[in-house]
Amino acid sequence: MRDDSVYLNHIADCLLRIERNIANGLDEFLTSEIIQDATLRNLQTMSEATQRLSAEIKSSRPDIEWDLIADFRNVLVHNYLGIDLELVWLIIERDMPPLRQAVNEMIANRHNAGTNKLHFF
């Protein structure tokens, strides 16, 4: 099993990419297939990485709904023809900022404790 730091940094990287992808707003997200594809792919990758985090690290942040993030990956992968892009936008706008903050804090805590081998920020 890999160190949680690898997955935390991977999640942080995906969140940063999503943030860059959607920087020009909802209209561009809804009209650009390239931005949609890149955003959905990073959401899927990020969701998969959360599934690999240890139970211990997840329990350190009970405010994050890790199971819902994992379930969202299944929606993205298995319901690709029926994805509601406006709902995806809402999820990104509502849920990404607290997740990003939590992940960055977890990375910082591990870095300060000397257990973080990678650090993107």
XYZ file of C-alpha atoms in Angstrom, residues 65-110:
46
model
C -17.986 12.743 3.137
C -15.406 10.349 1.731
C -17.998 7.697 0.833
C -20.002 10.169 -1.255
C -16.851 11.185 -3.123
C -16.171 7.530 -3.901
C -19.776 7.014 -4.992
C -19.507 10.042 -7.288
C -16.736 8.248 -9.169
C -19.166 5.430 -9.935
C -21.692 7.930 -11.300
C -19.030 9.482 -13.522
C -17.797 6.149 -14.841
C -21.036 4.224 -15.224
C -23.472 6.986 -16.123
C -21.354 8.933 -18.586
C -24.223 9.399 -21.045
C -26.530 10.777 -18.378
C -24.283 13.182 -16.494
C -26.024 16.428 -15.568
C -23.342 19.060 -16.149
C -25.170 21.725 -14.173
C -25.297 19.345 -11.209
C -21.577 18.643 -11.629
C -20.971 22.405 -11.575
C -23.027 22.746 -8.395
C -21.078 19.936 -6.734
C -17.786 21.542 -7.738
C -18.849 24.963 -6.470
C -20.316 23.658 -3.213
C -18.069 20.748 -2.265
C -14.668 21.442 -3.780
C -13.599 24.397 -1.566
C -13.999 22.556 1.764
C -12.401 19.422 0.296
C -9.473 21.434 -1.040
C -9.005 23.114 2.339
C -9.157 19.790 4.186
C -6.707 18.092 1.818
C -4.269 21.004 2.003
C -4.452 20.915 5.815
C -3.880 17.163 5.807
C -0.858 17.611 3.524
C 0.509 20.396 5.726
C 0.020 18.311 8.876
C 1.833 15.362 7.342
